[in-house]
Short mmCIF file of N, CA and C in Angstrom, two decimals:
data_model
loop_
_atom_site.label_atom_id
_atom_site.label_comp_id
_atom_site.label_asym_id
_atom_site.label_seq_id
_atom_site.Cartn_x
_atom_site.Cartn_y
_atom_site.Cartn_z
N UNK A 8 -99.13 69.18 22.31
CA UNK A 8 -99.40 67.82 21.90
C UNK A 8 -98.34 67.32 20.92
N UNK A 9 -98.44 68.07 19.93
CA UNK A 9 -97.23 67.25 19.04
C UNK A 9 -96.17 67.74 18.89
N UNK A 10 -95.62 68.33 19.75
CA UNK A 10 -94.16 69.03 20.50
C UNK A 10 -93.21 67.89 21.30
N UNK A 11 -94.33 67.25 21.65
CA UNK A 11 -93.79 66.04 22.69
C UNK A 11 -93.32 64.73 22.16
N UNK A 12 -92.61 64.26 22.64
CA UNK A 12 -91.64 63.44 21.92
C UNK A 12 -93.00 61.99 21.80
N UNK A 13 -93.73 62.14 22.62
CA UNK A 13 -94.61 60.66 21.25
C UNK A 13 -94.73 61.01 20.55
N UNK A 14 -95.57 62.08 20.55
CA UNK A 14 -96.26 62.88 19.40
C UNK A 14 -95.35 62.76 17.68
N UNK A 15 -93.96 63.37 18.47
CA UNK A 15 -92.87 63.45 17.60
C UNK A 15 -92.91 61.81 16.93
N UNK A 16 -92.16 61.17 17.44
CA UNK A 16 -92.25 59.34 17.34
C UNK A 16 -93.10 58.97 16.42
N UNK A 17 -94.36 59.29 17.08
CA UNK A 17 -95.73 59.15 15.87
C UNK A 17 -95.78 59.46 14.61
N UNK A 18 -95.45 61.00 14.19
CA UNK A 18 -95.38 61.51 13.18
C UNK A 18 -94.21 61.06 12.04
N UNK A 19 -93.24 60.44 12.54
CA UNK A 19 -92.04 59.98 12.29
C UNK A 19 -92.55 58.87 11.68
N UNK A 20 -93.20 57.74 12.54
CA UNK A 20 -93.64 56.12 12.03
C UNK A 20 -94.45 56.43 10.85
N UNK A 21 -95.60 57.47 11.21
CA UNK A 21 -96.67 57.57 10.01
C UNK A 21 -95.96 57.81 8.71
N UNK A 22 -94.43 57.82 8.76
CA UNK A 22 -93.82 58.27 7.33
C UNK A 22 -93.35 57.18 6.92
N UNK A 23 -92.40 56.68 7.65
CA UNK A 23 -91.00 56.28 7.74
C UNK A 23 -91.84 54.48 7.63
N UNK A 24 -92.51 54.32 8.07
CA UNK A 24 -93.37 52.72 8.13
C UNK A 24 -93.63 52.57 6.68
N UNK A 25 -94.11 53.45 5.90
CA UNK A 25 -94.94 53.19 4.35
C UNK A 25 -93.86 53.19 3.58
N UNK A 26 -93.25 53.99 3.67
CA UNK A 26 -91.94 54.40 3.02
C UNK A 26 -91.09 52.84 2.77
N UNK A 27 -90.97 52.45 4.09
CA UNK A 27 -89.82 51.24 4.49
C UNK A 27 -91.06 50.14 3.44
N UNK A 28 -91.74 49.97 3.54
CA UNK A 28 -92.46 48.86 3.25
C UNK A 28 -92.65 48.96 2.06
N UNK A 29 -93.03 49.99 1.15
CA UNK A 29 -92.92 50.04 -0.39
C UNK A 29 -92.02 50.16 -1.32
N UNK A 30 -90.82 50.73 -0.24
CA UNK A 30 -89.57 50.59 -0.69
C UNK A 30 -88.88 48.70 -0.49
N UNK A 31 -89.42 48.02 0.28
CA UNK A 31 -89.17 46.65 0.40
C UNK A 31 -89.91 45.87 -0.84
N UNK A 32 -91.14 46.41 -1.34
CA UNK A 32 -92.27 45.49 -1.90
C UNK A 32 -91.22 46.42 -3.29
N UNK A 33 -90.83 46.94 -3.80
CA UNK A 33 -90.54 47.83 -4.77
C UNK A 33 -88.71 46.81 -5.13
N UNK A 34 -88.17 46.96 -4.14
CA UNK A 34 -86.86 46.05 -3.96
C UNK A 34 -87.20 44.48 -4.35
N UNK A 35 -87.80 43.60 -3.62
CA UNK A 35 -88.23 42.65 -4.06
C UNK A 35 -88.98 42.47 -5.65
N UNK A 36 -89.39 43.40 -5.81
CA UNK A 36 -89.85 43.31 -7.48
C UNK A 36 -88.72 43.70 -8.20
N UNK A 37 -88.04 44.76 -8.52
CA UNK A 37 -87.63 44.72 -9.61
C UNK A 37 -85.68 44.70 -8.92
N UNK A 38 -85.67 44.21 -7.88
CA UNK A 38 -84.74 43.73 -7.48
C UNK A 38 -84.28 42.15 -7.52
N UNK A 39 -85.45 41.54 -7.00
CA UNK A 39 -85.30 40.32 -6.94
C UNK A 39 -86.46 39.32 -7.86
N UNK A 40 -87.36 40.15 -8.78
CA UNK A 40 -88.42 39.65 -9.65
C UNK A 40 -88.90 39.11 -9.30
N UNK A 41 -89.97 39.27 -8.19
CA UNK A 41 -91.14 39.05 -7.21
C UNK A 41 -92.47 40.17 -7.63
N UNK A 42 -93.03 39.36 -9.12
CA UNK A 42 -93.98 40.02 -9.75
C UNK A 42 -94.86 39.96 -8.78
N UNK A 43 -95.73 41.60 -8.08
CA UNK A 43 -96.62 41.37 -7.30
C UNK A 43 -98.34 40.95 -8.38
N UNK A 44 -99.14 40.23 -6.90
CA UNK A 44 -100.58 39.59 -8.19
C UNK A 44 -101.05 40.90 -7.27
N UNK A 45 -102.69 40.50 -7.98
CA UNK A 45 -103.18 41.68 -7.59
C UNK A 45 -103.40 42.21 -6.25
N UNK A 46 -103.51 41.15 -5.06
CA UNK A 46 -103.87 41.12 -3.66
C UNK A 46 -102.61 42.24 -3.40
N UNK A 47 -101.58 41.84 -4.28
CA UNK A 47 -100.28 42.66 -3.56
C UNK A 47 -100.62 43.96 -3.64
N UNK A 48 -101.08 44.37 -4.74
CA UNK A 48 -101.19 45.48 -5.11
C UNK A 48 -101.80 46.40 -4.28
N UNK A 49 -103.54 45.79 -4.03
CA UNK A 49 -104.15 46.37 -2.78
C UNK A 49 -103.99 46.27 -1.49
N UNK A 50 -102.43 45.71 -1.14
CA UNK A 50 -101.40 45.99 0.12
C UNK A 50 -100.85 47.26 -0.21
N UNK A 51 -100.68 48.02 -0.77
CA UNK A 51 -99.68 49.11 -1.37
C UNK A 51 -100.72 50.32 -1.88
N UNK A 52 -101.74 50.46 -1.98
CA UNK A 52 -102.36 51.67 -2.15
C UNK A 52 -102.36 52.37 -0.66
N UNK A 53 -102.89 51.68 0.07
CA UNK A 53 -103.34 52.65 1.67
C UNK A 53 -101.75 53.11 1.83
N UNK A 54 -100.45 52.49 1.63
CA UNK A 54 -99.34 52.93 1.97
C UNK A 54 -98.67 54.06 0.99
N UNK A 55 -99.31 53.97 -0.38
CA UNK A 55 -99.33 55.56 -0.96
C UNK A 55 -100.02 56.71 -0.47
N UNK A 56 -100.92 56.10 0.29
CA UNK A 56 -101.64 57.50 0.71
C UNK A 56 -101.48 57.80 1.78
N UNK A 57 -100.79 56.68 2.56
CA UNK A 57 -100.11 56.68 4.43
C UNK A 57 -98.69 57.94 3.97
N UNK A 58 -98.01 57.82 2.91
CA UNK A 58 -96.95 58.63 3.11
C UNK A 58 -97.04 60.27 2.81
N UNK A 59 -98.63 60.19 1.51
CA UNK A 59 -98.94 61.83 1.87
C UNK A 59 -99.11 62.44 3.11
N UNK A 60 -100.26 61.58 3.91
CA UNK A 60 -100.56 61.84 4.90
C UNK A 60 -99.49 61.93 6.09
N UNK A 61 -98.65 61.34 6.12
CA UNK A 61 -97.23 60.75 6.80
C UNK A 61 -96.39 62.30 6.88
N UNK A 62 -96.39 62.67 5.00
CA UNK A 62 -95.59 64.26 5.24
C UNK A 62 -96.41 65.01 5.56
N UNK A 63 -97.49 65.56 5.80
CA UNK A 63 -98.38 66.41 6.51
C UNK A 63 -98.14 66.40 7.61
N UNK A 64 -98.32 64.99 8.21
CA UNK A 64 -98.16 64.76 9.75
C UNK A 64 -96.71 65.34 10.37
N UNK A 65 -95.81 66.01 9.46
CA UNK A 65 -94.38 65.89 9.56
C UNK A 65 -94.34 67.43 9.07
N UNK A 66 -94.67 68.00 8.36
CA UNK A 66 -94.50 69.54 7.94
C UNK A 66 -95.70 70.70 8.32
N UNK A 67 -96.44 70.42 8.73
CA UNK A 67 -97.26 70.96 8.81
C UNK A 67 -97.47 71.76 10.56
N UNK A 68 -97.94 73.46 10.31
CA UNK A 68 -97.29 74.39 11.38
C UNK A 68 -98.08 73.98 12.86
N UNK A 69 -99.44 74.00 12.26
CA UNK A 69 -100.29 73.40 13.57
C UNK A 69 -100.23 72.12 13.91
N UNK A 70 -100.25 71.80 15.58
CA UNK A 70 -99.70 70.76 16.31
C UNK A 70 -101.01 69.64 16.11
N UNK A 71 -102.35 70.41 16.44
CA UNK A 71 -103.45 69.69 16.03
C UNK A 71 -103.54 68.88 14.36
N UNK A 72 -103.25 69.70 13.50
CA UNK A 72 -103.35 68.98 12.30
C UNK A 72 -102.45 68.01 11.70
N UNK A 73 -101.22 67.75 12.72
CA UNK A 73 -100.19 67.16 12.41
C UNK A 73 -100.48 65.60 13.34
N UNK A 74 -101.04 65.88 14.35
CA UNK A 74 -101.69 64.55 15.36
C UNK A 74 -103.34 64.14 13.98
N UNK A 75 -103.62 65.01 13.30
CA UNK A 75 -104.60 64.31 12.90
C UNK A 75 -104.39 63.84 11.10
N UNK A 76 -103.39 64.14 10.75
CA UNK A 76 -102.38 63.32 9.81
C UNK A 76 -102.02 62.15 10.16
N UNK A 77 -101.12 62.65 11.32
CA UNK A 77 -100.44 61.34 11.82
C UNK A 77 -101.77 59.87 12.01
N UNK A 78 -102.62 60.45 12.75
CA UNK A 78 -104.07 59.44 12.88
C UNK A 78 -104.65 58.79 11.56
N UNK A 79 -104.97 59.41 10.69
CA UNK A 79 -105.32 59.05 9.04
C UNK A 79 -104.07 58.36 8.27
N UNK A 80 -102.80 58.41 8.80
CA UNK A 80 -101.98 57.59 8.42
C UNK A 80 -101.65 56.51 8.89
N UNK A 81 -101.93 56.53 10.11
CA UNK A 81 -102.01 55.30 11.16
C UNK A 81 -103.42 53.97 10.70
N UNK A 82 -104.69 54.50 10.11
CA UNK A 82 -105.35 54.10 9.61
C UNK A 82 -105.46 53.60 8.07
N UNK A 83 -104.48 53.87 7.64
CA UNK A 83 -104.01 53.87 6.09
C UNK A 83 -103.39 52.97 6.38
N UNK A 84 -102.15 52.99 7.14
CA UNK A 84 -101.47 51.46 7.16
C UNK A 84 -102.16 50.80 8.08
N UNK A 85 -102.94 50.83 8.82
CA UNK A 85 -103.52 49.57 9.29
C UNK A 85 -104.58 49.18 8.06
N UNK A 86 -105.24 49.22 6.82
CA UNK A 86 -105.62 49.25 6.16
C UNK A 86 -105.12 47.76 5.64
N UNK A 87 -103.50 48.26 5.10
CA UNK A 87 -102.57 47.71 4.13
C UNK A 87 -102.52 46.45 5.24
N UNK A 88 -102.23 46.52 6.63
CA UNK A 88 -102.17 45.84 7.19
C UNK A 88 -102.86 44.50 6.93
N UNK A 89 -104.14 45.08 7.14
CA UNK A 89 -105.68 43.72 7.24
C UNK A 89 -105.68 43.44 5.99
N UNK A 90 -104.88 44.13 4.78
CA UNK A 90 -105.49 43.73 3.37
C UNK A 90 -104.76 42.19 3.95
N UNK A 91 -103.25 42.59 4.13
CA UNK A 91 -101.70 41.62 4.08
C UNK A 91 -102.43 40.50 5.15
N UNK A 92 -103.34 40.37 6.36
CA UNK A 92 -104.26 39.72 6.44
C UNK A 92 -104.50 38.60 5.59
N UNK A 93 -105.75 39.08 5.18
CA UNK A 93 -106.52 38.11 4.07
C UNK A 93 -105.37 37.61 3.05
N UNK A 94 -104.93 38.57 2.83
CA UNK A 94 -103.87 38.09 1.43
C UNK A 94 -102.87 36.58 1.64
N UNK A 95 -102.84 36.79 3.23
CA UNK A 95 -101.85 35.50 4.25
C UNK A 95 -102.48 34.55 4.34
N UNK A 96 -103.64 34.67 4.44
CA UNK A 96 -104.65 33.56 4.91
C UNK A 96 -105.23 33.10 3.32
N UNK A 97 -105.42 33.73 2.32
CA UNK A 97 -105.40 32.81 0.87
C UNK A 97 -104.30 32.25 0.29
N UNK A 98 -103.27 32.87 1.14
CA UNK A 98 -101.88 32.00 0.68
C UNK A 98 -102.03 30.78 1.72
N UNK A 99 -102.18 30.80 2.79
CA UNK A 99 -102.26 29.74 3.44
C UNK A 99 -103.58 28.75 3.31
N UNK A 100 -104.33 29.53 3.28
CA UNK A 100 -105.26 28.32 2.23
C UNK A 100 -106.40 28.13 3.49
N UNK A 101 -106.51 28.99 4.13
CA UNK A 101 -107.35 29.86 5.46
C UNK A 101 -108.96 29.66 5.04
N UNK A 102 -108.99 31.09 3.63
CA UNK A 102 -110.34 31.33 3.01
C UNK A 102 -109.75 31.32 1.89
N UNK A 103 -110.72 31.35 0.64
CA UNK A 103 -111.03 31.24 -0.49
C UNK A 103 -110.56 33.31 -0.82
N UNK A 104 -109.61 33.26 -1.68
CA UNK A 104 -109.50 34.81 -2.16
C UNK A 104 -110.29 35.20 -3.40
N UNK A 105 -109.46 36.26 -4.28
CA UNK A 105 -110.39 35.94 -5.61
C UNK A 105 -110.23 35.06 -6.28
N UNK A 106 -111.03 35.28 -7.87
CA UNK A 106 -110.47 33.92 -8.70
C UNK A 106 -110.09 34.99 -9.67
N UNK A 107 -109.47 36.01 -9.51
CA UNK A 107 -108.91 36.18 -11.11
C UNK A 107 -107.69 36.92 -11.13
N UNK A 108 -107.08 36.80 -12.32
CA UNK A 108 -105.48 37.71 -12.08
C UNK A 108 -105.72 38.47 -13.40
N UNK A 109 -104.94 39.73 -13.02
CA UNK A 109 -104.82 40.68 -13.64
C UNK A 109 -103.72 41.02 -14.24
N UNK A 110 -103.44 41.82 -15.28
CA UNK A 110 -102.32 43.00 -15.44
C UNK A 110 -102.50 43.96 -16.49
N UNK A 111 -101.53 44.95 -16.10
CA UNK A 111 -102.22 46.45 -16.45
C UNK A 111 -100.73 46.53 -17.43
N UNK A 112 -100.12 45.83 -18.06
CA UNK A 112 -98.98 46.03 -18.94
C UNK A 112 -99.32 45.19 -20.10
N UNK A 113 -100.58 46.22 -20.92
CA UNK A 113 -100.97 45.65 -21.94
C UNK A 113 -99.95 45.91 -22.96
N UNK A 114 -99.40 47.90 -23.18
CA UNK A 114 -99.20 48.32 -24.32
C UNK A 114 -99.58 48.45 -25.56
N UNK A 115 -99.09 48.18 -26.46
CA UNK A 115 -99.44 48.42 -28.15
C UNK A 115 -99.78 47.17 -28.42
N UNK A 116 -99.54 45.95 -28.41
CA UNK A 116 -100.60 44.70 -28.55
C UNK A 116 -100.79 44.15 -27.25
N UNK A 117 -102.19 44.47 -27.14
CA UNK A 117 -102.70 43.72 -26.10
C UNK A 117 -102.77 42.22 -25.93
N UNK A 118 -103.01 41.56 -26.78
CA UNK A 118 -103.07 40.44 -26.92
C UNK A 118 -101.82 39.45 -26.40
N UNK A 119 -100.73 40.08 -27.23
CA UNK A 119 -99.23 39.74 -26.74
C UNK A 119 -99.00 39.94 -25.25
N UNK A 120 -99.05 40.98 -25.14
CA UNK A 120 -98.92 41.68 -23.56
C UNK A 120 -99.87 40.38 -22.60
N UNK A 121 -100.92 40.14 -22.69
CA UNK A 121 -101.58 39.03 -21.86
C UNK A 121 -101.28 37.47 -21.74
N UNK A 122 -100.82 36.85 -23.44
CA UNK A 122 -100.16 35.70 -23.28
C UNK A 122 -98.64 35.53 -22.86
N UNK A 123 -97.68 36.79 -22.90
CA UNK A 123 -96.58 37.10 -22.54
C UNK A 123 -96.06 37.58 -20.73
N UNK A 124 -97.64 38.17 -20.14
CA UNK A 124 -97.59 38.17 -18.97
C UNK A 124 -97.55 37.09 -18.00
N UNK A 125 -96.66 37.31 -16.89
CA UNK A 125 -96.27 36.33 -16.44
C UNK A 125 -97.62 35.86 -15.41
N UNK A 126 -97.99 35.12 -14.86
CA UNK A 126 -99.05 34.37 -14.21
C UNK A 126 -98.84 34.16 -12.63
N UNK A 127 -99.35 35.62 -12.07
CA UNK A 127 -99.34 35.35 -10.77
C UNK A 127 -100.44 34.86 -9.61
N UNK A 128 -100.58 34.22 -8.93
CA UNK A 128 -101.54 33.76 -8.47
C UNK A 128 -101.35 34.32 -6.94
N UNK A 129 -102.42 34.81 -6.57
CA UNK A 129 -102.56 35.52 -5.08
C UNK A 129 -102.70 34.28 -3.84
N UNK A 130 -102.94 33.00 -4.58
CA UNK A 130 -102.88 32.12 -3.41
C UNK A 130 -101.44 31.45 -2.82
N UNK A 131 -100.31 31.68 -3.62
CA UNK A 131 -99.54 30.83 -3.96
C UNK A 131 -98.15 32.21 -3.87
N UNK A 132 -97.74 31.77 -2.35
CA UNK A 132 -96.89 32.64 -1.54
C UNK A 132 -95.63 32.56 -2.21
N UNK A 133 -94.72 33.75 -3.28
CA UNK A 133 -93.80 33.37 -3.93
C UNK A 133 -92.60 33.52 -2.60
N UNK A 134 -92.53 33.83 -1.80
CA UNK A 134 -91.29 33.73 -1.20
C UNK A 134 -91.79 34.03 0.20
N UNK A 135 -91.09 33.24 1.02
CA UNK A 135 -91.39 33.01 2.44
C UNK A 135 -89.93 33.28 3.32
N UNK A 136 -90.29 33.48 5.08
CA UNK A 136 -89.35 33.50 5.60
C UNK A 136 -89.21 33.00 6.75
N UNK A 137 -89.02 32.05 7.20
CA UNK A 137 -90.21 31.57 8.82
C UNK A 137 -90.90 30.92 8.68
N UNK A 138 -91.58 30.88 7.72
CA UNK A 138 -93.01 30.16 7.28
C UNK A 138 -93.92 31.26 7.13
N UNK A 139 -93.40 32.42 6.63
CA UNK A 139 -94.48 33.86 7.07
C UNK A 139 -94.45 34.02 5.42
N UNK A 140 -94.97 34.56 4.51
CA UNK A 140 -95.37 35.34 2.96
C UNK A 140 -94.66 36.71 3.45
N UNK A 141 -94.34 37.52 2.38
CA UNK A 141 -94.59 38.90 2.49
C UNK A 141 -95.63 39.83 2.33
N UNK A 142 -96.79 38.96 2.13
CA UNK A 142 -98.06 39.53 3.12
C UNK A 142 -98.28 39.48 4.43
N UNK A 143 -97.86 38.10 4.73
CA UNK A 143 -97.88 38.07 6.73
C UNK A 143 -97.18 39.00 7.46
N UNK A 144 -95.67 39.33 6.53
CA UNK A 144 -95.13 40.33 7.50
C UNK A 144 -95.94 41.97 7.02
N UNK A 145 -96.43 41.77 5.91
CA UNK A 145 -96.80 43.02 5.83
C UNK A 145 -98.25 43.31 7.01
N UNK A 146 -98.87 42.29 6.98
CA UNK A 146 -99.86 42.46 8.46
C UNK A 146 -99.32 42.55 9.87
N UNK A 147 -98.04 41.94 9.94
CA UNK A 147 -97.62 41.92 11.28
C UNK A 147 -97.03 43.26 11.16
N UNK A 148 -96.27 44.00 10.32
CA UNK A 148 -95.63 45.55 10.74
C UNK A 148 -96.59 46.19 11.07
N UNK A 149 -97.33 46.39 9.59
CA UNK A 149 -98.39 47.53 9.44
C UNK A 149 -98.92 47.83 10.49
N UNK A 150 -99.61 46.10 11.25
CA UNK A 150 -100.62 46.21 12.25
C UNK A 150 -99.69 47.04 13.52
N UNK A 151 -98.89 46.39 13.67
CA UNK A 151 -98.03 46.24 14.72
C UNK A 151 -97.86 48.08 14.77
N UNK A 152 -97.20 48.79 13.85
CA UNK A 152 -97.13 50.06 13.31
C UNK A 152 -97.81 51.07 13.90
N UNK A 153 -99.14 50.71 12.86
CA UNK A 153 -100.73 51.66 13.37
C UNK A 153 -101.00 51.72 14.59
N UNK A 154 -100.74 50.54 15.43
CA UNK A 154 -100.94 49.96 16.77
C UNK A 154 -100.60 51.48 18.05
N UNK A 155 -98.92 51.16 17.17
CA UNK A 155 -97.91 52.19 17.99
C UNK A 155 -98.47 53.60 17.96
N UNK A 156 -98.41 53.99 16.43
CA UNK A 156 -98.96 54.92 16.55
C UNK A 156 -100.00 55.56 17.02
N UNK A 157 -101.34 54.73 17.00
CA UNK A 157 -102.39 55.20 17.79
C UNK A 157 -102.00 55.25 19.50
N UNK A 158 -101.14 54.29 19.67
CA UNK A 158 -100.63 54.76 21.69
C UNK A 158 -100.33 55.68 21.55
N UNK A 159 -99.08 55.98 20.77
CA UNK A 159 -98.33 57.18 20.79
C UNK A 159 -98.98 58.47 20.71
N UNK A 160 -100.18 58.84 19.67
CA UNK A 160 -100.66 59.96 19.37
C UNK A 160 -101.83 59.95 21.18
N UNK A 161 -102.38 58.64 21.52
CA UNK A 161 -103.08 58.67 23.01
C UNK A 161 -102.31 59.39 23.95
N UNK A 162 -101.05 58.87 24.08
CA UNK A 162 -100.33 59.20 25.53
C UNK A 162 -99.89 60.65 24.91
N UNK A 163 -99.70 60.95 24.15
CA UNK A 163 -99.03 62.43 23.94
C UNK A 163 -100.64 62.96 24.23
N UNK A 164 -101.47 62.97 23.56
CA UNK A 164 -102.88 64.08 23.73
C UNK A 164 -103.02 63.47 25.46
N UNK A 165 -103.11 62.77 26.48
CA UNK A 165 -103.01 62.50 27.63
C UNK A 165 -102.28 63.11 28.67
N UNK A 166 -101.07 63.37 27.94
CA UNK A 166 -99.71 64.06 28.55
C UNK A 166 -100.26 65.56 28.40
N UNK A 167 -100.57 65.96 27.91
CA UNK A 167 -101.17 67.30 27.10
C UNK A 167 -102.09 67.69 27.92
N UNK A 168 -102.80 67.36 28.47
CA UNK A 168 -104.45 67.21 29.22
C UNK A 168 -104.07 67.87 30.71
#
């Protein structure tokens, strides 16, 4: 099963997809100062835990446990996917998101740290490309991604059979 070149393919995306995308959301912040709000944020957890799962799917001796990495990572970024979803559709003004913003860079005066933090709002798409947010594309990879991967890990266990 995971000898075979989907299989292979699969295990590859389940890495190489989270990786590319947090390394983009990571570039845009402290590259181009695209403070993420909080919606962003819960785009980017399932893709921390897509890339543990991602190297399992990738090092690991048995063929079975490496197709079922690869699967739990495929589900991790489709996760991030549907967050980047909703997150598109309160930027576009779709549904109603939350009402509150956060930040976790209090330090030694808190007080300072909160009137000094900058004010991001999860409805209000800081940079576009197409007419898409970098939540929309983050729903269109992710989805698009997980998608692959779940064929890929099908037709390899199929091929296998």
């Amino acid at each position: 099963m995971a000898g075979s070149s989907p299989a292979r393919t699969a295990h590859l995306l389940a890495l190489v997809v989270p990786v590319a995308l947090l390394g983009g959301a990571y570039t845009s912040q402290y590259g181009f100062g695209l403070v993420p709000c909080e919606m962003c944020w819960w785009q980017r957890y399932p893709h921390f835990a897509a890339i543990g799962l991602g190297v399992l799917a990738n090092v690991l001796p048995h063929p079975r446990a490496r197709d079922a990495f690869a699967w739990a990572a495929a589900v991790a970024i489709l996760a991030s996917g549907l967050i980047g979803a909703f997150h598109a559709g309160v930027e576009y003004g779709w549904w109603q998101g939350i009402t509150t913003c956060s930040t976790t860079q209090l330090g030694a005066d808190p007080l300072a740290a909160i009137l000094n933090a900058p004010l991001v709002r999860c409805d209000v798409a800081q940079w576009t490309l197409f007419g898409i947010s970098l939540a929309g594309y983050n729903f269109l990879v992710s989805t698009g991604a997980a998608l692959a991967i779940f064929a890929l890990l099908t037709r390899a266990r199929k091929g296998a059979a």
